[in-house]
Coordinates of C-alpha atoms in Angstrom, one line a residue:
M1 CA 39.3 -8.3 -28.1
K2 CA 35.6 -9.0 -28.4
I3 CA 34.3 -11.6 -25.9
P4 CA 31.9 -14.0 -27.5
G5 CA 28.4 -14.1 -26.1
P6 CA 27.6 -16.8 -23.5
R7 CA 26.0 -20.0 -24.6
W8 CA 22.7 -20.2 -22.8
P9 CA 21.5 -23.6 -21.7
S10 CA 17.8 -24.1 -22.3
V11 CA 15.3 -23.8 -19.4
S12 CA 14.1 -27.0 -17.7
T13 CA 11.7 -29.2 -19.7
L14 CA 8.9 -28.7 -17.1
I15 CA 8.9 -24.8 -17.6
L16 CA 9.1 -24.9 -21.3
A17 CA 6.2 -27.5 -21.4
T18 CA 4.0 -25.6 -19.0
A19 CA 4.9 -21.9 -19.8
G20 CA 1.9 -21.4 -22.1
C21 CA -0.5 -22.5 -19.6
L22 CA 1.1 -20.7 -16.8
F23 CA 0.9 -17.4 -18.6
A24 CA -2.8 -17.3 -18.4
F25 CA -3.0 -18.9 -15.0
F26 CA -0.6 -16.4 -13.3
A27 CA -1.9 -13.4 -15.2
T28 CA -5.3 -14.1 -13.5
N29 CA -3.7 -14.6 -10.2
V30 CA -1.8 -11.3 -10.2
V31 CA -5.3 -9.8 -9.4
N32 CA -7.2 -12.6 -7.8
G33 CA -4.5 -14.9 -6.3
A34 CA -2.9 -14.9 -2.8
P35 CA 0.8 -14.4 -2.3
T36 CA 3.2 -17.1 -1.0
T37 CA 3.3 -17.2 2.9
H38 CA 7.1 -16.6 2.8
S39 CA 6.7 -13.1 1.5
H40 CA 7.1 -10.0 3.5
G41 CA 3.7 -8.7 4.5
A42 CA 1.9 -11.8 3.1
S43 CA -1.0 -13.5 5.0
S44 CA -1.0 -17.2 5.8
T45 CA -4.7 -17.4 4.6
T46 CA -6.1 -16.8 1.2
A47 CA -6.8 -13.2 0.4
P48 CA -8.5 -11.4 -2.5
A49 CA -5.2 -9.8 -3.6
P50 CA -1.5 -9.4 -2.4
P51 CA -0.9 -6.5 -0.1
A52 CA 0.2 -3.3 -1.7
D53 CA 3.4 -2.8 0.3
Q54 CA 4.9 -6.2 -0.6
C55 CA 8.5 -5.4 -1.6
D56 CA 10.7 -8.4 -0.6
W57 CA 10.4 -12.1 -0.6
V58 CA 12.4 -14.6 1.7
G59 CA 12.0 -18.3 1.4
S60 CA 13.8 -21.6 1.0
G61 CA 13.6 -24.9 -0.8
G62 CA 10.8 -25.4 -3.4
G63 CA 8.1 -27.6 -4.6
G64 CA 10.0 -30.3 -6.2
R65 CA 10.2 -29.6 -9.9
G66 CA 7.2 -27.2 -9.7
V67 CA 7.0 -23.4 -10.1
R68 CA 6.2 -21.3 -7.0
P69 CA 4.5 -17.9 -7.6
V70 CA 5.9 -14.8 -5.9
Y71 CA 4.2 -11.4 -6.1
L72 CA 6.0 -8.1 -5.6
R73 CA 4.3 -4.8 -5.8
C74 CA 7.0 -2.2 -5.0
S75 CA 9.4 -0.2 -7.2
R76 CA 12.4 -1.6 -5.4
G77 CA 13.1 -4.7 -3.4
A78 CA 14.7 -8.1 -3.3
V79 CA 14.3 -11.8 -3.4
S80 CA 16.3 -14.1 -1.1
W81 CA 16.0 -17.8 -1.9
R82 CA 17.9 -20.2 0.3
Y83 CA 18.5 -23.8 -0.7
P84 CA 16.9 -23.2 -4.1
R85 CA 15.0 -26.1 -5.7
G86 CA 12.6 -26.0 -8.7
A87 CA 11.7 -22.5 -9.9
L88 CA 10.1 -19.3 -8.9
R89 CA 7.9 -17.1 -11.1
V90 CA 8.4 -13.6 -9.7
V91 CA 5.7 -11.2 -10.9
L92 CA 6.8 -7.5 -10.7
S93 CA 4.3 -4.7 -10.8
G94 CA 4.0 -1.1 -9.8
S95 CA 1.5 1.6 -9.0
G96 CA -0.6 3.3 -11.7
G97 CA -0.9 0.4 -14.2
R98 CA 1.9 1.8 -16.3
S99 CA 4.6 0.1 -18.3
F100 CA 8.1 0.2 -16.9
R101 CA 11.7 -0.6 -17.4
G102 CA 13.0 -3.1 -14.8
C103 CA 16.6 -3.7 -13.9
V104 CA 18.0 -6.6 -11.7
K105 CA 21.2 -7.8 -10.1
V106 CA 21.4 -11.4 -9.5
S107 CA 23.8 -13.7 -7.7
G108 CA 23.8 -17.4 -6.8
P109 CA 23.0 -20.8 -8.4
A110 CA 20.1 -20.0 -10.6
R111 CA 19.1 -18.9 -14.0
V112 CA 16.8 -16.0 -14.7
Y113 CA 14.6 -15.6 -17.7
L114 CA 12.0 -12.9 -18.7
E115 CA 8.7 -14.1 -19.9
A116 CA 7.9 -12.3 -23.3
K117 CA 5.4 -13.2 -26.0
G118 CA 5.2 -16.8 -25.0
T119 CA 8.9 -17.4 -24.8
L120 CA 11.6 -17.1 -22.1
R121 CA 14.4 -14.7 -22.8
P122 CA 17.7 -15.3 -20.9
V123 CA 18.6 -12.5 -18.4
Y124 CA 21.2 -14.2 -16.1
A125 CA 23.1 -17.3 -15.7
P126 CA 26.0 -18.1 -13.3
G127 CA 29.3 -17.9 -15.2
D128 CA 27.8 -16.2 -18.2
G129 CA 30.9 -14.0 -18.5
K130 CA 29.2 -10.8 -17.4
H131 CA 30.3 -8.6 -14.4
E132 CA 28.3 -9.4 -11.2
S133 CA 27.5 -5.6 -10.8
L134 CA 26.0 -5.3 -14.2
H135 CA 22.4 -4.0 -14.4
R136 CA 20.4 -6.5 -16.5
C137 CA 17.5 -4.4 -17.8
F138 CA 14.2 -5.2 -19.6
H139 CA 11.0 -3.5 -20.6
S140 CA 7.6 -4.7 -19.4
R141 CA 4.7 -5.2 -21.7
G142 CA 1.9 -3.5 -19.8
P143 CA 1.9 -3.0 -16.0
I144 CA 3.5 -6.3 -15.1
A145 CA 6.5 -8.4 -15.9
A146 CA 7.3 -12.0 -14.9
L147 CA 10.7 -13.4 -14.3
Y148 CA 11.3 -17.2 -14.1
V149 CA 14.1 -17.9 -11.6
E150 CA 15.3 -21.5 -12.2
A151 CA 17.4 -23.3 -9.6
D152 CA 20.6 -24.9 -10.9
E153 CA 21.1 -28.6 -10.2
P154 CA 21.3 -29.3 -6.5
T155 CA 24.7 -28.5 -4.9
T156 CA 26.3 -29.6 -1.7
G157 CA 26.6 -27.2 1.2
R158 CA 24.7 -23.9 1.8
S159 CA 23.5 -22.0 -1.2
R160 CA 21.4 -18.8 -1.7
V161 CA 20.1 -16.9 -4.6
K162 CA 19.6 -13.1 -4.4
L163 CA 17.8 -11.0 -6.8
Q164 CA 17.5 -7.2 -6.4
Y165 CA 15.1 -5.3 -8.6
D166 CA 14.5 -1.7 -9.5
L167 CA 11.4 -0.5 -11.5
E168 CA 11.4 2.9 -13.3
F169 CA 8.1 4.4 -14.5
S170 CA 9.5 7.7 -15.9
H171 CA 9.0 8.4 -19.6
L172 CA 12.8 8.5 -19.8
I173 CA 13.0 4.8 -19.9
D174 CA 15.0 4.0 -23.0
D175 CA 18.5 4.8 -24.0
E176 CA 17.5 7.7 -26.3
G177 CA 15.6 9.2 -23.3
E178 CA 18.5 8.7 -21.0
C179 CA 21.0 10.4 -23.3
R180 CA 19.1 13.4 -24.6
P181 CA 19.3 16.7 -22.5
C182 CA 16.5 17.2 -20.0
S183 CA 13.9 19.9 -20.6
K184 CA 13.3 22.7 -17.9
E185 CA 10.3 20.8 -16.7
E186 CA 12.2 17.5 -16.5
L187 CA 15.1 19.2 -14.7
A188 CA 12.7 20.4 -11.9
K189 CA 11.2 17.0 -11.6
A190 CA 14.5 15.3 -11.5
Y191 CA 15.9 17.7 -8.9
C192 CA 13.0 17.0 -6.5
Q193 CA 13.0 13.1 -7.1
S194 CA 16.7 12.3 -7.4
D195 CA 18.6 10.7 -4.5
L196 CA 21.6 13.0 -5.1
V197 CA 21.9 16.5 -6.5
A198 CA 25.3 18.2 -6.5
R199 CA 27.3 20.8 -8.2
G200 CA 30.6 19.7 -9.3
M201 CA 33.2 19.3 -12.1
V202 CA 33.8 16.1 -14.0
R203 CA 37.3 15.0 -13.3
A204 CA 37.3 12.1 -15.7
V205 CA 35.1 9.7 -17.6
E206 CA 36.0 6.0 -17.0
R207 CA 34.8 3.5 -19.6
R208 CA 33.3 0.3 -18.2
P209 CA 32.4 -2.1 -21.0
D210 CA 32.1 -4.8 -18.4
L211 CA 29.1 -2.9 -17.0
D212 CA 27.9 -1.6 -20.3
A213 CA 28.4 1.8 -18.9
A214 CA 30.7 4.7 -18.3
E215 CA 31.4 6.3 -14.9
L216 CA 31.6 10.1 -14.5
I217 CA 34.0 10.9 -11.7
L218 CA 32.6 14.0 -10.1
R219 CA 34.4 16.3 -7.9
V220 CA 31.6 17.8 -5.7
T221 CA 31.9 21.6 -5.2
K222 CA 28.4 22.0 -3.4
M223 CA 25.8 19.5 -2.2
L224 CA 22.4 20.8 -3.2
R225 CA 20.1 17.8 -2.2
R226 CA 20.4 14.2 -1.0
V227 CA 18.0 11.8 0.5
D228 CA 17.6 12.0 4.3
E229 CA 19.6 9.6 6.4
A230 CA 16.5 7.8 7.6
D231 CA 15.6 6.8 4.0
D232 CA 16.5 3.4 2.7
N233 CA 17.8 5.0 -0.5
E234 CA 20.3 7.1 1.3
V235 CA 23.4 8.0 -0.7
D236 CA 26.5 6.6 0.9
S237 CA 27.7 9.4 3.3
S238 CA 31.3 8.3 3.0
E239 CA 31.1 9.1 -0.9
V240 CA 29.9 12.5 0.0
R241 CA 32.5 13.2 2.6
R242 CA 35.2 12.3 0.1
K243 CA 33.8 15.0 -2.2
E244 CA 34.1 12.7 -5.1
V245 CA 31.4 10.5 -6.4
R246 CA 31.0 8.0 -9.3
I247 CA 27.9 8.3 -11.5
R248 CA 26.9 5.6 -14.0
V249 CA 25.8 6.6 -17.6
P250 CA 24.9 4.0 -20.3
S251 CA 27.6 3.3 -22.9
S252 CA 25.2 4.3 -25.6
C253 CA 25.2 7.9 -24.5
D254 CA 29.0 8.2 -25.3
A255 CA 29.6 10.5 -22.3
R256 CA 32.6 12.7 -22.6
H257 CA 34.7 14.9 -20.4
G258 CA 33.3 18.4 -20.4
H259 CA 34.9 21.6 -18.8
G260 CA 33.1 23.8 -16.4
E261 CA 30.6 23.3 -13.5
F262 CA 27.6 21.0 -13.8
V263 CA 24.6 20.1 -11.7
I264 CA 24.5 16.4 -11.4
M265 CA 21.1 14.7 -10.6
A266 CA 21.4 11.0 -10.0
K267 CA 19.3 8.2 -8.5
K268 CA 20.2 5.0 -6.7
R269 CA 19.6 1.9 -8.9
L270 CA 20.5 -1.5 -7.3
G271 CA 23.0 0.3 -5.0
D272 CA 24.7 2.4 -7.8
L273 CA 24.3 6.0 -8.5
T274 CA 22.9 6.4 -12.1
L275 CA 22.7 9.7 -14.0
V276 CA 19.2 11.4 -14.5
C277 CA 20.1 14.9 -15.8
A278 CA 23.3 16.8 -16.0
P279 CA 22.8 20.5 -17.0
R280 CA 25.6 23.0 -17.0
L281 CA 25.4 25.3 -13.9
E282 CA 24.4 28.3 -16.2
T283 CA 21.5 26.2 -17.7
W284 CA 20.3 25.1 -14.4
A285 CA 20.4 28.6 -12.8
E286 CA 18.4 29.9 -15.8
A287 CA 15.8 27.2 -15.3
V288 CA 15.4 28.0 -11.7
R289 CA 14.7 31.7 -12.6
E290 CA 12.3 30.9 -15.3
L291 CA 10.2 28.1 -13.9
Q292 CA 6.9 29.3 -12.4
T293 CA 6.1 26.1 -10.6
A294 CA 8.1 23.1 -9.3
P295 CA 7.5 20.0 -7.2
C296 CA 9.8 21.3 -4.5
V297 CA 12.0 24.3 -3.7
L298 CA 14.8 24.6 -6.2
K299 CA 18.3 25.7 -5.4
S300 CA 21.4 26.4 -7.4

């Protein structure tokens, strides 16, 4: 049975009334403004620009009914907002000045909207009927994207809003790119940049409409590469020891159970392994033999 879409309440009158002015104001401050003093790596004094390694923000309360700016300049990080009041305007940007696809996971008493062409598009609301582990994704227009995080009405007791974000700057940033087979050059790049590369057999494909995805259940036969244990993006070692991992694939790709051995290349996104490339072992071995150069040493 199809579940009807959620009825989104409108954003607060203040944000709607001031959004047009804030667009121009904050766009200027992305380059010239100083970040809030609650942010990791931020300075308590006014600076020409936010620090380049600013990934996370931790703060509490708010400025009454005002909007507090938050600047984040990493590809991965989190916002932790205790006792939320008013709203945050979270500006996401990465290196290189390129457009990107952003994905977020959100929990807590707040509503999240994407700023787009002078309007605010709903991204998250408590009780919107969607799974809490759903990756809510969007595309930037240019090198930055802005999210409004609006606190719900004050609640009694302790409360916290958590927003995790992941920005992807690859050219494979749409459903069509994610679903088509990778070229040999893309395979080499994916091998060197993925958080997990393993040979294995697809034991099953589990449909997860609540996550707008399918999960490949891979029985690992050989581990080819994984992120070092000291790295923040480490793949869960307990998954590897079980010799079985779950890899997310967008529902639009219509993943199916295939026979034979594959080389699965996956990255961590918001704590979940997501598929990058999945050539058959024979295809990967041929690419390793034929490629003249690669970003790292390739193995099969």
